[in-house]
CSV table of C-alpha atoms in Angstrom, one decimal:
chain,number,residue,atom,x,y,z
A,1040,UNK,CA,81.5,16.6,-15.1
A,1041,UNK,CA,77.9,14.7,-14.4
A,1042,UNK,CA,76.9,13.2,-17.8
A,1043,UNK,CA,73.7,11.6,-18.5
A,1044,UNK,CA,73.6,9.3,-21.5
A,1045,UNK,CA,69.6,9.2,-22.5
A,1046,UNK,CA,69.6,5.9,-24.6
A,1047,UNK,CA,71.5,2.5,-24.1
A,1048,UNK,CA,71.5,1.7,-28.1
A,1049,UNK,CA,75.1,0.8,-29.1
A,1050,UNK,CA,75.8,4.5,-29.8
A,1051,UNK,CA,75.0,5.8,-26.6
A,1052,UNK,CA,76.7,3.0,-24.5
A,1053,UNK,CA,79.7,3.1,-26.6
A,1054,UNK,CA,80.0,7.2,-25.7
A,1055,UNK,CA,78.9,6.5,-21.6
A,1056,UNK,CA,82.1,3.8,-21.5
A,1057,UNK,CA,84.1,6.2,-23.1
A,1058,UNK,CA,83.3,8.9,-21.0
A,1059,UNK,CA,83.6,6.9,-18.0
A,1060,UNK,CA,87.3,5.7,-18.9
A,1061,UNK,CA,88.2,9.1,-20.1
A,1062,UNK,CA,92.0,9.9,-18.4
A,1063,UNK,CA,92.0,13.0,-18.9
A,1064,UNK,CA,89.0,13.8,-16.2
A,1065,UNK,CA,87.1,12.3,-13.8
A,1066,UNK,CA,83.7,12.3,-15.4
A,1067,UNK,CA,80.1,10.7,-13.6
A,1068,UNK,CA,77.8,9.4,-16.1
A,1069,UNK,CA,74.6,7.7,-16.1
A,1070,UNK,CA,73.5,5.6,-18.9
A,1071,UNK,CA,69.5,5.8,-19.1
A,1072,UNK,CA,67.5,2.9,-20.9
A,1073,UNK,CA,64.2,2.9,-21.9
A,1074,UNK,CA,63.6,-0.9,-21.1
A,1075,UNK,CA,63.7,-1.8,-17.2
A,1076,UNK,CA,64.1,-5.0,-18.5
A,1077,UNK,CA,67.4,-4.2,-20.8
A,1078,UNK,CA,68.9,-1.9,-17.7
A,1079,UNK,CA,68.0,-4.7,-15.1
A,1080,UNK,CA,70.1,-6.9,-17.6
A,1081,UNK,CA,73.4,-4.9,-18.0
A,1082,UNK,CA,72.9,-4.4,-14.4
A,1083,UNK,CA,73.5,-8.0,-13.8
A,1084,UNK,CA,75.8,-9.0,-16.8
A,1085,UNK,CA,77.6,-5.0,-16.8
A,1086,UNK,CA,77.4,-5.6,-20.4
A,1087,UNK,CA,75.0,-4.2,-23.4
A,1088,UNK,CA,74.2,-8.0,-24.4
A,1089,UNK,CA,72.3,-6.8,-27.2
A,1090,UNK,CA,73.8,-4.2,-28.5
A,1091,UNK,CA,77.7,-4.4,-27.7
A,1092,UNK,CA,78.5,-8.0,-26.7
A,1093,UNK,CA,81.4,-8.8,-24.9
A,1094,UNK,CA,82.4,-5.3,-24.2
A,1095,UNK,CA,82.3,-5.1,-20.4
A,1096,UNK,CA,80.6,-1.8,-18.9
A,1097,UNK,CA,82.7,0.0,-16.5
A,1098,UNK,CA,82.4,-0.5,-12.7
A,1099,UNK,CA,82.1,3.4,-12.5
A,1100,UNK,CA,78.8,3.4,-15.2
A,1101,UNK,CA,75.5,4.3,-13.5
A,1102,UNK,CA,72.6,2.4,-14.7
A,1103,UNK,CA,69.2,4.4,-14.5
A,1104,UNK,CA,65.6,3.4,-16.1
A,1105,UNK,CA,63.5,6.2,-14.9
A,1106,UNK,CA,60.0,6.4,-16.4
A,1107,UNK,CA,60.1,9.5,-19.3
A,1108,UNK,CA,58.0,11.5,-17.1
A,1109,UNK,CA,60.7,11.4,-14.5
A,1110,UNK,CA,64.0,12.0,-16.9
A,1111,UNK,CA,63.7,15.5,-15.5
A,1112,UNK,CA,64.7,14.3,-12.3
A,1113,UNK,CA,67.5,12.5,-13.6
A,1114,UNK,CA,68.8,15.9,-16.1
A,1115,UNK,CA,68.7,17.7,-12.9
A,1116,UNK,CA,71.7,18.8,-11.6
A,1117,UNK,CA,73.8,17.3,-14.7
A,1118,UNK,CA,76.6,19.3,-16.5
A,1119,UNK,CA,75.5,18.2,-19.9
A,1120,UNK,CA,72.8,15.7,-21.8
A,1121,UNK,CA,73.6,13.2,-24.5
A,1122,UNK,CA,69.9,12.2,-26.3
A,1123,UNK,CA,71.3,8.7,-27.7
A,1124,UNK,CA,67.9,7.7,-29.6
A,1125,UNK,CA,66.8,7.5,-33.3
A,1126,UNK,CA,65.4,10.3,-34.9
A,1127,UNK,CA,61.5,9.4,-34.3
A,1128,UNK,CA,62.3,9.7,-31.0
A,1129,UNK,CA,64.3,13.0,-30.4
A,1130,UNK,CA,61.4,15.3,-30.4
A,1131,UNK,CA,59.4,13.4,-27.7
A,1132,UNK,CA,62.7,13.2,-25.8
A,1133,UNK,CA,63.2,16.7,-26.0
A,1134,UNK,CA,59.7,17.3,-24.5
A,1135,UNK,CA,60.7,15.2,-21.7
A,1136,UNK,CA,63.9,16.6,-20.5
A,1137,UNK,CA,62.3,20.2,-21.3
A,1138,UNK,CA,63.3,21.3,-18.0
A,1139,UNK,CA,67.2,20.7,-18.4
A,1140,UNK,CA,69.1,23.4,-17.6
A,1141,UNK,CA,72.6,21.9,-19.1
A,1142,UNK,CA,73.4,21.9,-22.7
A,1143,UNK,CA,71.7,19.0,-24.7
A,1144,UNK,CA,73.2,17.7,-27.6
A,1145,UNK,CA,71.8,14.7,-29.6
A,1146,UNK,CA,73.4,11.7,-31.4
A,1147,UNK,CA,70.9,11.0,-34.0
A,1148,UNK,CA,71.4,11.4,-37.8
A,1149,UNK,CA,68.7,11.8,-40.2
A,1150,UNK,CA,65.2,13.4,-41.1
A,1151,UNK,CA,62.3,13.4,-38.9
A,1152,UNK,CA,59.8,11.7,-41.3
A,1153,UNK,CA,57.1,14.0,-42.1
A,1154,UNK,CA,54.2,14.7,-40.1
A,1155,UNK,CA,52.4,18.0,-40.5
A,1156,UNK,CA,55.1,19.7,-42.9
A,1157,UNK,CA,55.3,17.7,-46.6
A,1158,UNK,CA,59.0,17.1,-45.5
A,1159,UNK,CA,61.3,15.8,-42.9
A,1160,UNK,CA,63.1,18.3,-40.0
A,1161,UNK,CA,66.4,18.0,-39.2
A,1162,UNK,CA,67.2,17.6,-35.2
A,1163,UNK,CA,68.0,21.8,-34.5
A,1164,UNK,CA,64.6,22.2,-36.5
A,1165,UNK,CA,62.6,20.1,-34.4
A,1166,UNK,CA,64.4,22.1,-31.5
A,1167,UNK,CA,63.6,25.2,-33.3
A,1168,UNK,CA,60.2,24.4,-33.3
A,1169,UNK,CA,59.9,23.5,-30.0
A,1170,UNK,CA,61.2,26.4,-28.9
A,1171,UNK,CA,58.8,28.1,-26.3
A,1172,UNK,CA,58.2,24.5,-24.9
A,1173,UNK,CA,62.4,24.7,-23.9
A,1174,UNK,CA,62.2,27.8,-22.1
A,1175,UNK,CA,64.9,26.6,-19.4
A,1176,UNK,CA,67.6,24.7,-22.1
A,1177,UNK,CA,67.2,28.3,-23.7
A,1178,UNK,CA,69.6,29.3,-21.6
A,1179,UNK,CA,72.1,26.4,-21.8
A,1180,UNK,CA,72.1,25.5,-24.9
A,1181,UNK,CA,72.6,22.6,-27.8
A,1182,UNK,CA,74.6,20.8,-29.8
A,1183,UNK,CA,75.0,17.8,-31.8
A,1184,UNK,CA,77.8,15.2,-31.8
A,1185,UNK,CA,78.4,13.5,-34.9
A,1186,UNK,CA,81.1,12.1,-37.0
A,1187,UNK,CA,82.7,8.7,-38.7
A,1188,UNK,CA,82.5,6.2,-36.0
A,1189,UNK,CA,81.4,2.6,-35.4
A,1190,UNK,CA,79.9,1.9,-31.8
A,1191,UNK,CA,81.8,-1.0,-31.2
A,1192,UNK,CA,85.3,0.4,-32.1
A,1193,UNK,CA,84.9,3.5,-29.7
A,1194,UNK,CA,83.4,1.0,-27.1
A,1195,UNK,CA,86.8,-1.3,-27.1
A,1196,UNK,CA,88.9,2.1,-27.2
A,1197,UNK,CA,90.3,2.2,-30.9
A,1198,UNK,CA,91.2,5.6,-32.2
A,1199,UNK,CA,88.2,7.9,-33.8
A,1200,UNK,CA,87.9,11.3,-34.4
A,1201,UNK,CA,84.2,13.5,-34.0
A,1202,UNK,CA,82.9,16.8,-34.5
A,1203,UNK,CA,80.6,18.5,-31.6
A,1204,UNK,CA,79.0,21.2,-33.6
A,1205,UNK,CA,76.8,24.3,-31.8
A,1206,UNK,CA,76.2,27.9,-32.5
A,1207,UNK,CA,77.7,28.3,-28.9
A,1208,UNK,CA,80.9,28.3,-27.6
A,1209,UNK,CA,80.2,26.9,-24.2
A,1210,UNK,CA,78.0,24.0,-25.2
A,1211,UNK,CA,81.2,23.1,-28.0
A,1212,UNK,CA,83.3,23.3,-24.9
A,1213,UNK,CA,81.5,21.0,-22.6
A,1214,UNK,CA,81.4,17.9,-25.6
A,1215,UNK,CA,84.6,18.6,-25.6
A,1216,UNK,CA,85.6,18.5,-22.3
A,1217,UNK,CA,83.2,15.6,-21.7
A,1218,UNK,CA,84.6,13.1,-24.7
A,1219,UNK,CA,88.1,14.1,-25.7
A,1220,UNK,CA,90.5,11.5,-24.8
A,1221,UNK,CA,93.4,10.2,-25.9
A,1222,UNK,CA,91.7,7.5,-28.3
A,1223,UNK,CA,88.7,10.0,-29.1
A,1224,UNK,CA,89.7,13.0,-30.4
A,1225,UNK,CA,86.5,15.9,-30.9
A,1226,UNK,CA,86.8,18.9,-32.7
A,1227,UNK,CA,84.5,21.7,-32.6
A,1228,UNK,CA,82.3,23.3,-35.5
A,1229,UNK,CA,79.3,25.9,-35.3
A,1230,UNK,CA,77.9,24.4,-38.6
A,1231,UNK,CA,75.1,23.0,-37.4
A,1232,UNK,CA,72.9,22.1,-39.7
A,1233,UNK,CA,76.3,21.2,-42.2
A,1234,UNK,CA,77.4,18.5,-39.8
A,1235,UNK,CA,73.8,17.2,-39.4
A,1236,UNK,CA,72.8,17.2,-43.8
A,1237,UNK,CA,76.4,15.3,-43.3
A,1238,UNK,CA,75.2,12.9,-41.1
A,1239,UNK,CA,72.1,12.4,-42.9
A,1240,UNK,CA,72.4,12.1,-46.4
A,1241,UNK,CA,75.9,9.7,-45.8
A,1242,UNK,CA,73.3,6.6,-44.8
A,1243,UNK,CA,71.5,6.7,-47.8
A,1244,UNK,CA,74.7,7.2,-50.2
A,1245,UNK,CA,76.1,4.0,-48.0
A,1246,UNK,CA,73.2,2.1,-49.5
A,1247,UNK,CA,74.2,3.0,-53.3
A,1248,UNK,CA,77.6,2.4,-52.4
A,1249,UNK,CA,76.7,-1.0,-50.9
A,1250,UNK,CA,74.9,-2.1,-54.2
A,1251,UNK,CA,77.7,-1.0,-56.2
A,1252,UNK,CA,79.6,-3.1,-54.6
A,1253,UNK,CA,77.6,-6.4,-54.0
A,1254,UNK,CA,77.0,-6.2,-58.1
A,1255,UNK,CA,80.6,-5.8,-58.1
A,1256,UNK,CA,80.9,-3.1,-60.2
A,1257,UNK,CA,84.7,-2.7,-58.9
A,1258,UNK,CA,86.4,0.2,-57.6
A,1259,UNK,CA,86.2,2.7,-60.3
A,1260,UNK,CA,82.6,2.2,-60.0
A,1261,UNK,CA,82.8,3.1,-56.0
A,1262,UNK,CA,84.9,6.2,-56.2
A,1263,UNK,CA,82.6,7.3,-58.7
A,1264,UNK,CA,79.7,6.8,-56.6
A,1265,UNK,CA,80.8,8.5,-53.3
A,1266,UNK,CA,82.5,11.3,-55.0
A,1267,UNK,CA,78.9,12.3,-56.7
A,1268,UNK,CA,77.6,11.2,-53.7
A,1269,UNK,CA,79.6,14.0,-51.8
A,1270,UNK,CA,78.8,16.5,-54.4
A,1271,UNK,CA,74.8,15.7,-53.8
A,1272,UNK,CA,75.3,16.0,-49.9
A,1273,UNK,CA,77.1,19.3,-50.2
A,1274,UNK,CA,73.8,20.9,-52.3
A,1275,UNK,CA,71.4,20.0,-50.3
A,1276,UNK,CA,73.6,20.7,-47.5
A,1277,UNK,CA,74.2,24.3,-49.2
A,1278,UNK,CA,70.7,24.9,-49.6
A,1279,UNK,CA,70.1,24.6,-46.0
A,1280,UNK,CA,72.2,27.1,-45.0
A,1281,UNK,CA,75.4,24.9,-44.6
A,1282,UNK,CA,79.1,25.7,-45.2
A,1283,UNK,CA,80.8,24.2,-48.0
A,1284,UNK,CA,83.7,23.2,-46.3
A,1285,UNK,CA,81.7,21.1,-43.8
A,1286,UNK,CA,81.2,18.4,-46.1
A,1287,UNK,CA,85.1,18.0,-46.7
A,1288,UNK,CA,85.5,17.5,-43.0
A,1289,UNK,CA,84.4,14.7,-40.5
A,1290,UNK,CA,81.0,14.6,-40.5
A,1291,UNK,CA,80.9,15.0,-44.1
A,1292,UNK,CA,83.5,12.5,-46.1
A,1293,UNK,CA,84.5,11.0,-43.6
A,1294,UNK,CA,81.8,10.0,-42.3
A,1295,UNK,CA,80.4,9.4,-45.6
A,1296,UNK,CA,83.6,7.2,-46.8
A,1297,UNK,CA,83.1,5.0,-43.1
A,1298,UNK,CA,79.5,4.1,-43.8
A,1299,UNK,CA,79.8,3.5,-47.3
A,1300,UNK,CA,82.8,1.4,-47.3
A,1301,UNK,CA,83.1,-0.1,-44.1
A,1302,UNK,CA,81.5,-3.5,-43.3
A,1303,UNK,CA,80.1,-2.8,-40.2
A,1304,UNK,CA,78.0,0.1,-41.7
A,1305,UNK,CA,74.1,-1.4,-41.7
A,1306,UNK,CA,73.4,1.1,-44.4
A,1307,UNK,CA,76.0,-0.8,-46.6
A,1308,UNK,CA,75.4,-4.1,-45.5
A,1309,UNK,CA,71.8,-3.2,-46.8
A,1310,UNK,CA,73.1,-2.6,-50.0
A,1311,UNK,CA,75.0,-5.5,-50.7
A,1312,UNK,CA,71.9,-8.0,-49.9
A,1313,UNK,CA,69.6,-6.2,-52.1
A,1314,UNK,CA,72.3,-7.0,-54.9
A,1315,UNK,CA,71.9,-10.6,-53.5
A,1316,UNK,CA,68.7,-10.3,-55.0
A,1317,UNK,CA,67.0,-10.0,-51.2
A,1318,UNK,CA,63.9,-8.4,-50.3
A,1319,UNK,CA,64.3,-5.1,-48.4
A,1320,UNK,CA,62.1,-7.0,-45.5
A,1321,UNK,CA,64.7,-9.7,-45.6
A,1322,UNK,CA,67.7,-7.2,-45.8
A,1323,UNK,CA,66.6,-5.3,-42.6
A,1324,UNK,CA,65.2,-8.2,-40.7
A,1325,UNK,CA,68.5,-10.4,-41.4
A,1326,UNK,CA,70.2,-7.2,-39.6
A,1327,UNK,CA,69.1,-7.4,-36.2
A,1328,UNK,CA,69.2,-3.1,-36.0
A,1329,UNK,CA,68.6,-0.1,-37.2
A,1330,UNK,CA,69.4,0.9,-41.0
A,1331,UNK,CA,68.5,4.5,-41.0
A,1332,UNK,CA,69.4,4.8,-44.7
A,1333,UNK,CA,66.3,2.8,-45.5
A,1334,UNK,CA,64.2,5.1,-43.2
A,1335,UNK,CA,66.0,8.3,-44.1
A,1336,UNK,CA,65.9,8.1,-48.0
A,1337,UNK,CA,62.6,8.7,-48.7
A,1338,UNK,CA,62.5,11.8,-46.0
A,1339,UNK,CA,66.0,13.1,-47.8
A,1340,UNK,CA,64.3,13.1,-51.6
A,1341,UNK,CA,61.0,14.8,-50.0
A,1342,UNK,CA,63.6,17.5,-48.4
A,1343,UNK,CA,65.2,18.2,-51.7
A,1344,UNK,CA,62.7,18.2,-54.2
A,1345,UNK,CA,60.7,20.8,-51.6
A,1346,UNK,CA,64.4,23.1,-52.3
A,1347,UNK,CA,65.0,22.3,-56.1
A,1348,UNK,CA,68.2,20.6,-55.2
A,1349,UNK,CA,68.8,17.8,-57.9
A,1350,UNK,CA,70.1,14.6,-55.5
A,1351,UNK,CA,69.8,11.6,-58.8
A,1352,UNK,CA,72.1,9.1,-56.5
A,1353,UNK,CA,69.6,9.5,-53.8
A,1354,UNK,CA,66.1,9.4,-56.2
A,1355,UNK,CA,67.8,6.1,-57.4
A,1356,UNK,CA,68.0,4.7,-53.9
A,1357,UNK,CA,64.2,5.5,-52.8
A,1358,UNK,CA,62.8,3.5,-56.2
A,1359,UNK,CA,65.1,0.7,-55.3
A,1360,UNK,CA,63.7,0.5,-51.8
A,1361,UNK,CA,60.2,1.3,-53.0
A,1362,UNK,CA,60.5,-2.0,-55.4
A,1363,UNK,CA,60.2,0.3,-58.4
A,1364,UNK,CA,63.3,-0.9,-59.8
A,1365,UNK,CA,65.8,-3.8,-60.1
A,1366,UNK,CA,69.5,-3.3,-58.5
A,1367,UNK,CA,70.7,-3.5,-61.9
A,1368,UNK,CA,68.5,-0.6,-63.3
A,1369,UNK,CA,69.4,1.3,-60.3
A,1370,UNK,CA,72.7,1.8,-61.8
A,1371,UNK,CA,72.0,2.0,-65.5
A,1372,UNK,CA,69.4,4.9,-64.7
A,1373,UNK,CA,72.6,6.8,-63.2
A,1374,UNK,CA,74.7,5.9,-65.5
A,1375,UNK,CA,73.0,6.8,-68.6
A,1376,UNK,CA,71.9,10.2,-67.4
A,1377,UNK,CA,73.3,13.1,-70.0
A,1378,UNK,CA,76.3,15.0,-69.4
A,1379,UNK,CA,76.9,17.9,-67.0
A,1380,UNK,CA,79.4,19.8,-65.7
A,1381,UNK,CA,81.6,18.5,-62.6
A,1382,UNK,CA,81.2,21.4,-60.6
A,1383,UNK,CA,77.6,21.1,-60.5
């Protein structure tokens, strides 16, 4: 297969190595950055200095860093598109690979933060909406790729498992055919938007769960969190037309329990220096990347309050980034809510 990787973030390098030292097929993939600068770099060095260090790019990797008015030249003639950006930049990215004519799938987890609507899109609405501007992807196809997995761990080969979710068949087939590998293991899901609430809502919970933890509140206190954390993902999930049994699969818990326990997790690591007593400015800056917990809560309340879904874990998160309340209240407001059913 021809594979172009659109986005040299640690993400998207991590998947182009993969794909490049796949066994099981002889694969051709281009890794596209935005920065001349960063593509001129691991041109020289063959390695993603700034965002995987010390994990060597393959000799096989093609570098590209076309202009975005020229990334149709560079879909052209590819078997299948990987958009490896953040969320704020899917839709423009979209726009500029309109002309694609292989499947695109997409990376990014999250809302789109607001702009004319009073609440965030996820990445198949944006598509949606875009629609009659995609004329020629109408016929290929989309997906998204998602699932409990740390850049740097599928980078160096360890064993992970991921979900490629589409309503068709063929584009489900081609992530499959393009990732699957010995160490990375992809199954297939048509749940859609299920595997995208999944991989949107789990940053935010990852944040809670991080606090929990750096007021050491102990384990009880972290079970609890994550399991009500699930139970929130799964009604907002519900609510936008998701399967329930999504959210007991990869792109649900596990994802949810790898970005909420796992120290590597930026989300979590967020956490835990807010219970330091930290600013948030000094808790992302200190990070060096991308939390898109902190970016994504606020869009996640907006998207359930607009449905009626009651998300309290989540609420609690936006007023702790927003500097309404302390780390410690954050947890006594959840704590002292009134009784309800578990199934709930």
């Amino acid at each position: 297969m021809k594979i172009a990787v659109l986005g040299a973030g640690a993400w998207g390098t991590a998947l182009a190595i993969s794909a490049c030292q796949n066994p099981l097929a002889r694969h051709t993939v281009t890794l596209w950055a935005r920065s001349v600068e960063q593509a001129a770099a691991m041109q020289a060095q063959r390695c993603n200095q700034r965002y995987l260090p010390d994990i060597p790019l393959p000799a096989e990797l093609l570098l590209r860093a076309d202009a975005p008015a020229d990334l149709g030249d560079l879909v052209a003639g590819q078997d299948l598109v990987i958009i490896g950006t953040p969320m704020s930049g899917l839709r423009q990215m979209l726009r500029d690979t309109a002309a694609c004519s292989a499947p695109v799938a997409w990376l990014c987890k999250g809302f789109e933060p607001p702009s004319s609507m009073p609440y965030g899109l996820l990445a198949h609405e944006i598509r949606a909406q875009l629609a009659t501007e995609l004329i020629a992807n109408e016929v290929a196809g989309y997906g998204v790729l998602s699932g409990p997995s740390f850049a740097q761990e599928v980078a160096r080969g360890q064993p992970t498992a991921l979900v490629a979710a589409s309503a068709r068949a063929e584009v489900r087939d081609a992530l499959v055919a393009a990732f699957h590998s010995p160490s990375l293991r992809v199954y297939a899901s048509d749940d859609v938007a299920g595997v995208e609430v999944g991989g949107a809502v789990k940053n935010v919970l990852a944040i809670a769960t991080g606090l929990c933890d750096g007021l050491h509140l102990g384990l009880n206190a972290r079970a609890a969190l994550v399991t009500r954390g699930l139970a929130e993902m799964t009604r907002l999930g519900l609510a936008l037309g998701a399967r329930a049994e999504t959210f007991m699969g990869l792109s649900g818990l596990g994802d949810l329990v790898l970005t909420a326990t796992g120290d590597l997790s930026r989300n979590r690591q967020v956490g835990l220096l807010l219970a330091q007593g930290q600013s948030l400015q000094q808790a992302v800056s200190s990070l060096g990347h991308v939390a898109e917990g902190v970016y994504s809560a606020r869009t996640v309340a907006q998207r359930a309050h607009s449905l009626g879904v009651d998300m309290p874990i989540t609420h609690s998160v936006v007023a702790l980034l927003d500097g309404r309340i302390r780390p410690a209240d954050a947890v006594a407001s959840l704590m002292g809510r009134g009784p309800v059913p578990e199934l709930t």
